[in-house]
PDB file of C-alpha atoms and ligand atoms in Angstrom:
ATOM      1  CA  MET A 129      39.968 -16.239  15.269  1.00  0.00           C
ATOM      2  CA  LEU A 130      38.087 -19.167  13.564  1.00  0.00           C
ATOM      3  CA  ALA A 131      35.288 -18.420  15.799  1.00  0.00           C
ATOM      4  CA  THR A 132      35.130 -14.907  15.063  1.00  0.00           C
ATOM      5  CA  ARG A 133      34.735 -15.543  11.386  1.00  0.00           C
ATOM      6  CA  PHE A 134      32.314 -18.224  11.844  1.00  0.00           C
ATOM      7  CA  VAL A 135      30.013 -15.761  13.852  1.00  0.00           C
ATOM      8  CA  LEU A 136      31.143 -13.131  11.131  1.00  0.00           C
ATOM      9  CA  LEU A 137      29.774 -15.651   8.549  1.00  0.00           C
ATOM     10  CA  ILE A 138      26.243 -16.121  10.338  1.00  0.00           C
ATOM     11  CA  LEU A 139      25.684 -12.570  10.876  1.00  0.00           C
ATOM     12  CA  VAL A 140      26.416 -11.927   7.248  1.00  0.00           C
ATOM     13  CA  THR A 141      24.031 -14.832   5.983  1.00  0.00           C
ATOM     14  CA  LEU A 142      21.116 -13.755   8.342  1.00  0.00           C
ATOM     15  CA  ALA A 143      21.621  -9.676   7.055  1.00  0.00           C
ATOM     16  CA  ALA A 144      21.442 -11.368   3.538  1.00  0.00           C
ATOM     17  CA  GLU A 145      18.343 -13.113   4.504  1.00  0.00           C
ATOM     18  CA  ILE A 146      16.461 -10.151   6.144  1.00  0.00           C
ATOM     19  CA  SER A 147      17.516  -7.937   3.366  1.00  0.00           C
ATOM     20  CA  TYR A 148      15.920 -10.192   0.621  1.00  0.00           C
ATOM     21  CA  ALA A 149      12.610 -10.821   2.648  1.00  0.00           C
ATOM     22  CA  ALA A 150       9.423 -10.722   0.743  1.00  0.00           C
ATOM     23  CA  ASP A 151       6.448 -12.970   0.412  1.00  0.00           C
ATOM     24  CA  PRO A 152       7.576 -17.043   0.877  1.00  0.00           C
ATOM     25  CA  ASP A 153       8.536 -18.728  -2.311  1.00  0.00           C
ATOM     26  CA  LEU A 154       6.106 -21.354  -3.324  1.00  0.00           C
ATOM     27  CA  LEU A 155       6.956 -25.091  -3.430  1.00  0.00           C
ATOM     28  CA  GLN A 156       4.357 -26.182  -6.139  1.00  0.00           C
ATOM     29  CA  ASP A 157       3.035 -24.382  -9.559  1.00  0.00           C
ATOM     30  CA  PHE A 158       0.383 -22.612  -7.674  1.00  0.00           C
ATOM     31  CA  CYS A 159      -1.449 -22.158  -4.636  1.00  0.00           C
ATOM     32  CA  VAL A 160      -4.861 -20.545  -5.515  1.00  0.00           C
ATOM     33  CA  GLY A 161      -6.124 -19.026  -2.222  1.00  0.00           C
ATOM     34  CA  LEU A 162      -9.497 -20.869  -0.971  1.00  0.00           C
ATOM     35  CA  ASN A 163     -12.356 -18.369  -0.929  1.00  0.00           C
ATOM     36  CA  ASP A 164     -13.468 -19.974   2.555  1.00  0.00           C
ATOM     37  CA  SER A 165     -13.464 -17.949   5.817  1.00  0.00           C
ATOM     38  CA  GLU A 166     -15.034 -20.718   7.943  1.00  0.00           C
ATOM     39  CA  SER A 167     -12.546 -23.397   7.673  1.00  0.00           C
ATOM     40  CA  GLY A 168     -10.875 -21.891  10.753  1.00  0.00           C
ATOM     41  CA  VAL A 169      -7.537 -23.096   9.212  1.00  0.00           C
ATOM     42  CA  TYR A 170      -4.931 -19.884   8.926  1.00  0.00           C
ATOM     43  CA  VAL A 171      -1.787 -20.215   7.703  1.00  0.00           C
ATOM     44  CA  ASN A 172       0.728 -17.100   6.415  1.00  0.00           C
ATOM     45  CA  GLY A 173      -1.436 -16.324   3.288  1.00  0.00           C
ATOM     46  CA  LYS A 174      -4.463 -18.465   2.456  1.00  0.00           C
ATOM     47  CA  VAL A 175      -4.560 -22.449   2.256  1.00  0.00           C
ATOM     48  CA  CYS A 176      -4.280 -23.816  -1.524  1.00  0.00           C
ATOM     49  CA  LYS A 177      -7.614 -24.809  -2.874  1.00  0.00           C
ATOM     50  CA  ASN A 178      -7.261 -28.379  -4.389  1.00  0.00           C
ATOM     51  CA  PRO A 179      -5.507 -27.976  -7.911  1.00  0.00           C
ATOM     52  CA  LYS A 180      -8.061 -30.509  -9.371  1.00  0.00           C
ATOM     53  CA  HIS A 181     -10.634 -27.557  -9.164  1.00  0.00           C
ATOM     54  CA  VAL A 182      -8.387 -24.795  -9.802  1.00  0.00           C
ATOM     55  CA  THR A 183      -9.436 -23.116 -13.487  1.00  0.00           C
ATOM     56  CA  ALA A 184      -8.255 -20.446 -15.411  1.00  0.00           C
ATOM     57  CA  ASP A 185     -11.078 -18.299 -13.801  1.00  0.00           C
ATOM     58  CA  ASP A 186      -9.024 -18.457 -10.399  1.00  0.00           C
ATOM     59  CA  PHE A 187      -6.206 -16.457 -12.323  1.00  0.00           C
ATOM     60  CA  VAL A 188      -8.747 -13.609 -13.924  1.00  0.00           C
ATOM     61  CA  PHE A 189      -9.942 -10.093 -12.631  1.00  0.00           C
ATOM     62  CA  SER A 190     -12.341  -8.219 -14.638  1.00  0.00           C
ATOM     63  CA  GLY A 191     -13.813  -4.543 -14.524  1.00  0.00           C
ATOM     64  CA  LEU A 192     -10.376  -2.332 -14.635  1.00  0.00           C
ATOM     65  CA  GLU A 193     -11.670  -0.747 -17.675  1.00  0.00           C
ATOM     66  CA  ILE A 194     -14.775   0.785 -15.866  1.00  0.00           C
ATOM     67  CA  ALA A 195     -14.378   4.250 -14.490  1.00  0.00           C
ATOM     68  CA  ARG A 196     -15.212   4.599 -10.771  1.00  0.00           C
ATOM     69  CA  ASN A 197     -16.724   7.198  -9.246  1.00  0.00           C
ATOM     70  CA  THR A 198     -14.067   9.829  -7.634  1.00  0.00           C
ATOM     71  CA  SER A 199     -16.684  12.399  -5.971  1.00  0.00           C
ATOM     72  CA  ASN A 200     -15.810  12.079  -2.513  1.00  0.00           C
ATOM     73  CA  LEU A 201     -13.762  13.983   0.156  1.00  0.00           C
ATOM     74  CA  LEU A 202     -10.556  12.872  -1.294  1.00  0.00           C
ATOM     75  CA  GLY A 203     -11.508  12.885  -4.985  1.00  0.00           C
ATOM     76  CA  SER A 204     -10.118   9.609  -5.675  1.00  0.00           C
ATOM     77  CA  ASN A 205     -10.758   5.916  -6.312  1.00  0.00           C
ATOM     78  CA  LEU A 206      -8.622   2.808  -5.996  1.00  0.00           C
ATOM     79  CA  THR A 207      -9.330  -0.718  -7.154  1.00  0.00           C
ATOM     80  CA  GLU A 208      -7.164  -3.108  -5.387  1.00  0.00           C
ATOM     81  CA  VAL A 209      -6.464  -6.368  -7.279  1.00  0.00           C
ATOM     82  CA  PHE A 210      -5.049  -8.026  -3.909  1.00  0.00           C
ATOM     83  CA  GLU A 211      -5.194 -11.543  -2.906  1.00  0.00           C
ATOM     84  CA  GLU A 212      -8.785 -10.931  -1.644  1.00  0.00           C
ATOM     85  CA  GLN A 213      -9.809  -9.694  -4.901  1.00  0.00           C
ATOM     86  CA  LEU A 214      -7.807 -12.346  -6.900  1.00  0.00           C
ATOM     87  CA  ARG A 215      -7.149 -15.881  -5.158  1.00  0.00           C
ATOM     88  CA  GLY A 216      -4.781 -16.741  -7.969  1.00  0.00           C
ATOM     89  CA  LEU A 217      -2.259 -14.085  -6.162  1.00  0.00           C
ATOM     90  CA  ASN A 218      -1.930 -16.339  -3.224  1.00  0.00           C
ATOM     91  CA  HIS A 219       1.486 -16.882  -2.239  1.00  0.00           C
ATOM     92  CA  GLU A 220       2.863 -15.119  -5.563  1.00  0.00           C
ATOM     93  CA  GLY A 221       4.264 -12.161  -4.078  1.00  0.00           C
ATOM     94  CA  VAL A 222       2.331  -9.887  -6.423  1.00  0.00           C
ATOM     95  CA  ALA A 223      -0.706  -7.337  -6.576  1.00  0.00           C
ATOM     96  CA  MET A 224      -2.149  -4.597  -8.323  1.00  0.00           C
ATOM     97  CA  VAL A 225      -3.921  -1.284  -7.953  1.00  0.00           C
ATOM     98  CA  LYS A 226      -5.856   0.919 -10.220  1.00  0.00           C
ATOM     99  CA  ILE A 227      -5.762   4.519  -9.095  1.00  0.00           C
ATOM    100  CA  GLU A 228      -8.433   7.053 -10.134  1.00  0.00           C
ATOM    101  CA  LEU A 229      -8.102  10.748  -9.286  1.00  0.00           C
ATOM    102  CA  ALA A 230     -10.385  13.743 -10.240  1.00  0.00           C
ATOM    103  CA  PRO A 231      -8.724  17.198 -10.561  1.00  0.00           C
ATOM    104  CA  LYS A 232      -6.875  17.764  -7.393  1.00  0.00           C
ATOM    105  CA  GLY A 233      -8.066  14.710  -6.236  1.00  0.00           C
ATOM    106  CA  THR A 234      -5.522  12.709  -3.907  1.00  0.00           C
ATOM    107  CA  ASN A 235      -4.723   9.323  -2.656  1.00  0.00           C
ATOM    108  CA  PRO A 236      -3.414  10.434   0.589  1.00  0.00           C
ATOM    109  CA  PRO A 237      -0.137  10.085   2.253  1.00  0.00           C
ATOM    110  CA  HIS A 238       0.057   6.480   3.335  1.00  0.00           C
ATOM    111  CA  SER A 239       2.603   3.223   3.328  1.00  0.00           C
ATOM    112  CA  HIS A 240       2.397  -0.315   2.517  1.00  0.00           C
ATOM    113  CA  PRO A 241       4.232  -2.314   5.139  1.00  0.00           C
ATOM    114  CA  ARG A 242       4.743  -5.441   3.264  1.00  0.00           C
ATOM    115  CA  ALA A 243       5.438  -3.985  -0.533  1.00  0.00           C
ATOM    116  CA  SER A 244       7.619  -1.953  -2.786  1.00  0.00           C
ATOM    117  CA  GLU A 245       5.230  -0.272  -5.443  1.00  0.00           C
ATOM    118  CA  ILE A 246       5.625   1.021  -9.255  1.00  0.00           C
ATOM    119  CA  ILE A 247       3.205   3.139 -10.444  1.00  0.00           C
ATOM    120  CA  PHE A 248       2.639   3.626 -14.324  1.00  0.00           C
ATOM    121  CA  VAL A 249       0.679   7.101 -15.122  1.00  0.00           C
ATOM    122  CA  LEU A 250      -1.831   5.977 -18.140  1.00  0.00           C
ATOM    123  CA  LYS A 251      -3.664   9.317 -17.974  1.00  0.00           C
ATOM    124  CA  GLY A 252      -3.308  12.889 -16.743  1.00  0.00           C
ATOM    125  CA  GLU A 253      -0.500  14.759 -14.612  1.00  0.00           C
ATOM    126  CA  ILE A 254       0.151  13.227 -11.302  1.00  0.00           C
ATOM    127  CA  TYR A 255       2.415  14.891  -8.298  1.00  0.00           C
ATOM    128  CA  VAL A 256       4.000  12.011  -6.337  1.00  0.00           C
ATOM    129  CA  GLY A 257       6.327  11.395  -3.812  1.00  0.00           C
ATOM    130  CA  PHE A 258       7.853   9.714  -0.937  1.00  0.00           C
ATOM    131  CA  ILE A 259       9.575  10.894   1.853  1.00  0.00           C
ATOM    132  CA  GLY A 260      12.874   9.323   3.487  1.00  0.00           C
ATOM    133  CA  THR A 261      13.340   7.749   6.874  1.00  0.00           C
ATOM    134  CA  ASN A 262      14.882  10.294   9.492  1.00  0.00           C
ATOM    135  CA  PRO A 263      18.327  11.068   9.091  1.00  0.00           C
ATOM    136  CA  THR A 264      20.813  10.430  11.546  1.00  0.00           C
ATOM    137  CA  ASP A 265      21.537  13.884  11.976  1.00  0.00           C
ATOM    138  CA  ALA A 266      18.580  14.841  13.893  1.00  0.00           C
ATOM    139  CA  THR A 267      18.950  18.882  12.565  1.00  0.00           C
ATOM    140  CA  ARG A 268      18.270  17.594   9.417  1.00  0.00           C
ATOM    141  CA  PRO A 269      14.975  17.500   7.841  1.00  0.00           C
ATOM    142  CA  ASN A 270      13.346  13.951   6.053  1.00  0.00           C
ATOM    143  CA  LYS A 271      14.249  14.321   2.630  1.00  0.00           C
ATOM    144  CA  LEU A 272      11.188  14.598  -0.002  1.00  0.00           C
ATOM    145  CA  TYR A 273      11.483  12.698  -3.585  1.00  0.00           C
ATOM    146  CA  ALA A 274       8.820  14.337  -5.773  1.00  0.00           C
ATOM    147  CA  LYS A 275       7.924  14.405  -9.314  1.00  0.00           C
ATOM    148  CA  ILE A 276       5.251  15.592 -11.749  1.00  0.00           C
ATOM    149  CA  LEU A 277       4.609  12.780 -14.017  1.00  0.00           C
ATOM    150  CA  HIS A 278       2.957  12.556 -17.325  1.00  0.00           C
ATOM    151  CA  PRO A 279       1.400   9.484 -19.295  1.00  0.00           C
ATOM    152  CA  GLY A 280       3.907   7.063 -19.850  1.00  0.00           C
ATOM    153  CA  GLN A 281       5.954   7.556 -17.099  1.00  0.00           C
ATOM    154  CA  VAL A 282       6.657   5.196 -14.451  1.00  0.00           C
ATOM    155  CA  PHE A 283       7.997   5.862 -10.715  1.00  0.00           C
ATOM    156  CA  MET A 284       8.914   3.608  -7.828  1.00  0.00           C
ATOM    157  CA  PHE A 285       7.875   4.071  -4.069  1.00  0.00           C
ATOM    158  CA  PRO A 286      10.200   2.184  -1.670  1.00  0.00           C
ATOM    159  CA  ARG A 287       8.422  -0.558   0.807  1.00  0.00           C
ATOM    160  CA  GLY A 288       7.193   0.916   3.789  1.00  0.00           C
ATOM    161  CA  LEU A 289       7.884   4.599   3.072  1.00  0.00           C
ATOM    162  CA  ILE A 290       5.229   7.299   3.129  1.00  0.00           C
ATOM    163  CA  HIS A 291       4.109   8.430  -0.101  1.00  0.00           C
ATOM    164  CA  PHE A 292       1.435  10.090  -2.089  1.00  0.00           C
ATOM    165  CA  GLN A 293      -0.181  10.701  -5.529  1.00  0.00           C
ATOM    166  CA  TYR A 294      -2.058  14.028  -6.191  1.00  0.00           C
ATOM    167  CA  ASN A 295      -3.676  15.160  -9.514  1.00  0.00           C
ATOM    168  CA  VAL A 296      -2.429  18.506 -10.531  1.00  0.00           C
ATOM    169  CA  GLY A 297      -3.661  18.554 -14.067  1.00  0.00           C
ATOM    170  CA  LYS A 298      -6.954  19.655 -15.593  1.00  0.00           C
ATOM    171  CA  THR A 299      -8.355  16.412 -16.638  1.00  0.00           C
ATOM    172  CA  ASP A 300      -9.037  13.038 -14.592  1.00  0.00           C
ATOM    173  CA  ALA A 301      -5.960  11.018 -14.170  1.00  0.00           C
ATOM    174  CA  VAL A 302      -5.344   7.222 -13.993  1.00  0.00           C
ATOM    175  CA  ALA A 303      -2.387   5.261 -12.996  1.00  0.00           C
ATOM    176  CA  TYR A 304      -1.727   1.624 -12.354  1.00  0.00           C
ATOM    177  CA  ALA A 305       0.529   0.023  -9.819  1.00  0.00           C
ATOM    178  CA  SER A 306       2.325  -3.170  -9.109  1.00  0.00           C
ATOM    179  CA  LEU A 307       3.495  -4.214  -5.426  1.00  0.00           C
ATOM    180  CA  ASN A 308       5.556  -7.373  -4.725  1.00  0.00           C
ATOM    181  CA  SER A 309       3.214  -8.622  -2.076  1.00  0.00           C
ATOM    182  CA  GLN A 310       0.138 -10.692  -2.311  1.00  0.00           C
ATOM    183  CA  ASN A 311      -1.241  -8.640   0.392  1.00  0.00           C
ATOM    184  CA  PRO A 312       0.842  -5.148   0.752  1.00  0.00           C
ATOM    185  CA  GLY A 313      -1.294  -3.494   3.324  1.00  0.00           C
ATOM    186  CA  ILE A 314      -2.504   0.204   3.643  1.00  0.00           C
ATOM    187  CA  VAL A 315      -1.847   2.600   6.350  1.00  0.00           C
ATOM    188  CA  THR A 316      -3.370   5.845   5.538  1.00  0.00           C
ATOM    189  CA  ILE A 317      -1.470   8.490   7.822  1.00  0.00           C
ATOM    190  CA  ALA A 318      -4.162  10.692   8.748  1.00  0.00           C
ATOM    191  CA  SER A 319      -7.065   8.365   8.956  1.00  0.00           C
ATOM    192  CA  SER A 320      -4.943   5.909  11.307  1.00  0.00           C
ATOM    193  CA  LEU A 321      -3.816   8.666  13.558  1.00  0.00           C
ATOM    194  CA  PHE A 322      -6.933  10.813  13.940  1.00  0.00           C
ATOM    195  CA  GLY A 323      -9.522   8.322  13.088  1.00  0.00           C
ATOM    196  CA  SER A 324      -8.704   5.105  14.925  1.00  0.00           C
ATOM    197  CA  ASP A 325     -11.057   3.399  17.138  1.00  0.00           C
ATOM    198  CA  PRO A 326     -10.550   3.495  20.138  1.00  0.00           C
ATOM    199  CA  PRO A 327      -9.047   7.108  19.499  1.00  0.00           C
ATOM    200  CA  VAL A 328      -5.488   7.892  20.560  1.00  0.00           C
ATOM    201  CA  ASN A 329      -4.916   9.975  23.411  1.00  0.00           C
ATOM    202  CA  PRO A 330      -5.622  13.474  22.047  1.00  0.00           C
ATOM    203  CA  GLU A 331      -3.226  15.223  24.635  1.00  0.00           C
ATOM    204  CA  MET A 332      -0.454  12.734  23.226  1.00  0.00           C
ATOM    205  CA  LEU A 333      -1.399  13.757  19.548  1.00  0.00           C
ATOM    206  CA  ALA A 334      -1.441  17.276  20.476  1.00  0.00           C
ATOM    207  CA  ARG A 335       2.143  17.471  21.750  1.00  0.00           C
ATOM    208  CA  ALA A 336       3.470  14.965  18.985  1.00  0.00           C
ATOM    209  CA  PHE A 337       2.080  17.307  16.276  1.00  0.00           C
ATOM    210  CA  GLN A 338       2.552  20.929  17.998  1.00  0.00           C
ATOM    211  CA  LEU A 339      -0.897  21.453  17.934  1.00  0.00           C
ATOM    212  CA  ASN A 340      -3.513  22.447  20.473  1.00  0.00           C
ATOM    213  CA  LEU A 341      -5.904  19.901  21.978  1.00  0.00           C
ATOM    214  CA  GLU A 342      -8.861  21.764  20.198  1.00  0.00           C
ATOM    215  CA  THR A 343      -7.488  21.005  16.822  1.00  0.00           C
ATOM    216  CA  VAL A 344      -6.950  17.479  17.740  1.00  0.00           C
ATOM    217  CA  LYS A 345     -10.231  17.137  18.946  1.00  0.00           C
ATOM    218  CA  TYR A 346     -11.672  18.772  15.781  1.00  0.00           C
ATOM    219  CA  LEU A 347      -9.464  16.288  13.594  1.00  0.00           C
ATOM    220  CA  GLN A 348     -10.782  13.690  15.730  1.00  0.00           C
ATOM    221  CA  SER A 349     -14.367  14.287  15.235  1.00  0.00           C
ATOM    222  CA  LEU A 350     -14.115  14.190  11.225  1.00  0.00           C
ATOM    223  CA  THR A 351     -15.045  11.188   9.255  1.00  0.00           C
ATOM    224  CA  TRP A 352     -12.034   9.935   7.656  1.00  0.00           C
ATOM    225  CA  THR A 353     -13.275   9.067   3.859  1.00  0.00           C
ATOM    226  CA  ARG A 354     -11.531   6.261   2.439  1.00  0.00           C
ATOM    227  CA  ASN A 355     -10.885   5.914  -1.302  1.00  0.00           C
ATOM    228  CA  ASN A 356     -10.558   2.009  -1.123  1.00  0.00           C
TER     229      ASN A 356
HETATM  230  C1  NAG B 411     -15.601   4.074  -5.974  1.00  0.00           C
HETATM  231  O1  NAG B 411     -16.464   3.779  -7.248  1.00  0.00           O
HETATM  232  C2  NAG B 411     -17.208   2.545  -7.113  1.00  0.00           C
HETATM  233  C3  NAG B 411     -17.925   2.384  -8.316  1.00  0.00           C
HETATM  234  O2  NAG B 411     -18.087   3.705  -9.155  1.00  0.00           O
HETATM  235  C4  NAG B 411     -18.388   3.302  -5.778  1.00  0.00           C
HETATM  236  O3  NAG B 411     -19.233   2.317  -5.665  1.00  0.00           O
HETATM  237  C5  NAG B 411     -17.630   3.608  -4.698  1.00  0.00           C
HETATM  238  O4  NAG B 411     -18.286   4.168  -3.677  1.00  0.00           O
HETATM  239  C6  NAG B 411     -16.289   4.519  -4.907  1.00  0.00           C
HETATM  240  N1  NAG B 411     -15.504   4.449  -3.625  1.00  0.00           N
HETATM  241  C7  NAG B 411     -15.336   5.478  -3.013  1.00  0.00           C
HETATM  242  C8  NAG B 411     -14.869   5.415  -1.796  1.00  0.00           C
HETATM  243  O5  NAG B 411     -16.033   6.705  -3.382  1.00  0.00           O
HETATM  244  C1  NAG B 412     -20.753   9.444  -7.662  1.00  0.00           C
HETATM  245  O1  NAG B 412     -20.893   9.611  -6.251  1.00  0.00           O
HETATM  246  C2  NAG B 412     -21.503  10.675  -5.630  1.00  0.00           C
HETATM  247  C3  NAG B 412     -21.561  10.877  -4.134  1.00  0.00           C
HETATM  248  O2  NAG B 412     -21.956   9.501  -3.580  1.00  0.00           O
HETATM  249  C4  NAG B 412     -23.186  10.724  -5.893  1.00  0.00           C
HETATM  250  O3  NAG B 412     -23.683  11.945  -5.571  1.00  0.00           O
HETATM  251  C5  NAG B 412     -22.958  10.730  -7.845  1.00  0.00           C
HETATM  252  O4  NAG B 412     -24.596  10.464  -8.114  1.00  0.00           O
HETATM  253  C6  NAG B 412     -22.415   9.443  -7.948  1.00  0.00           C
HETATM  254  N1  NAG B 412     -22.020   9.638  -9.657  1.00  0.00           N
HETATM  255  C7  NAG B 412     -22.212   8.722 -10.222  1.00  0.00           C
HETATM  256  C8  NAG B 412     -22.087   8.714 -11.982  1.00  0.00           C
HETATM  257  O5  NAG B 412     -22.774   7.468  -9.958  1.00  0.00           O
HETATM  258  C1  NAG B 413     -15.147 -15.360  -2.147  1.00  0.00           C
HETATM  259  O1  NAG B 413     -16.578 -15.704  -1.824  1.00  0.00           O
HETATM  260  C2  NAG B 413     -17.600 -14.732  -1.468  1.00  0.00           C
HETATM  261  C3  NAG B 413     -18.847 -15.137  -0.856  1.00  0.00           C
HETATM  262  O2  NAG B 413     -19.304 -16.414  -1.783  1.00  0.00           O
HETATM  263  C4  NAG B 413     -17.871 -13.850  -2.906  1.00  0.00           C
HETATM  264  O3  NAG B 413     -18.695 -12.809  -2.808  1.00  0.00           O
HETATM  265  C5  NAG B 413     -16.672 -13.060  -3.205  1.00  0.00           C
HETATM  266  O4  NAG B 413     -16.558 -12.464  -4.767  1.00  0.00           O
HETATM  267  C6  NAG B 413     -15.494 -14.350  -3.676  1.00  0.00           C
HETATM  268  N1  NAG B 413     -13.887 -13.777  -3.786  1.00  0.00           N
HETATM  269  C7  NAG B 413     -13.330 -14.308  -4.525  1.00  0.00           C
HETATM  270  C8  NAG B 413     -11.899 -13.460  -4.812  1.00  0.00           C
HETATM  271  O5  NAG B 413     -13.755 -15.144  -5.352  1.00  0.00           O
END
């Protein structure tokens, strides 16, 4: 009886650990990522720059006020402020991205394996949404949670779920998003599946997407533009 309770306690503790998993906590004031790809030292994140050499500039990223060019196949341009761009984010568990969308431009369906995201609309009208995981009842479809957002509105995308943004207005749209990882990762669904190198077996994709082989081969022949 006592043993059972003990096992239960351990399981509950483990479950709590798992559900709170995020970027690891810091044991010091900061750990500015060392901008050195040659040191050959790898940890989970970047090794810390010597704190004696850290300055305010290590915590600054500039240029978000400048409009980016959205004249590409997606009609969008992302400016990532991840650890790669701002070394001060190393081990802090936060990152940011500016999303610019031309009219009818999209930040195509994608997911972030390591972060939840909260998006704030600064300008324009943006259709946003995410799709829930497969329901346990296999006859029910996956649920879409979507909205058209206006300036001043905020929306959140749960970690790991497929989500998107699409400019449904007549003007350019601008949004800023924050993510709870220094390096959220981006998996763009279409370009990952149809633009991978080497290509995924097209017969498998045809079966999986209920498409004919020619359509899959056509999709695989396209150049998959990225917006970041
Ligand atoms: C995003 O905008 C920048 C600057 O305007 C440009 O250099 C870059 O090519 C654009 N990216 C894409 C994917 O169009
Ligand atoms: C934006 O990018 C397109 C495509 O690369 C290019 O033709 C156009 O000149 C660029 N616009 C500006 C303002 O740089
Ligand atoms: C890291 O170093 C490279 C090469 O010196 C430089 O181009 C890049 O801007 C640096 N990145 C940061 C975030 O300081």
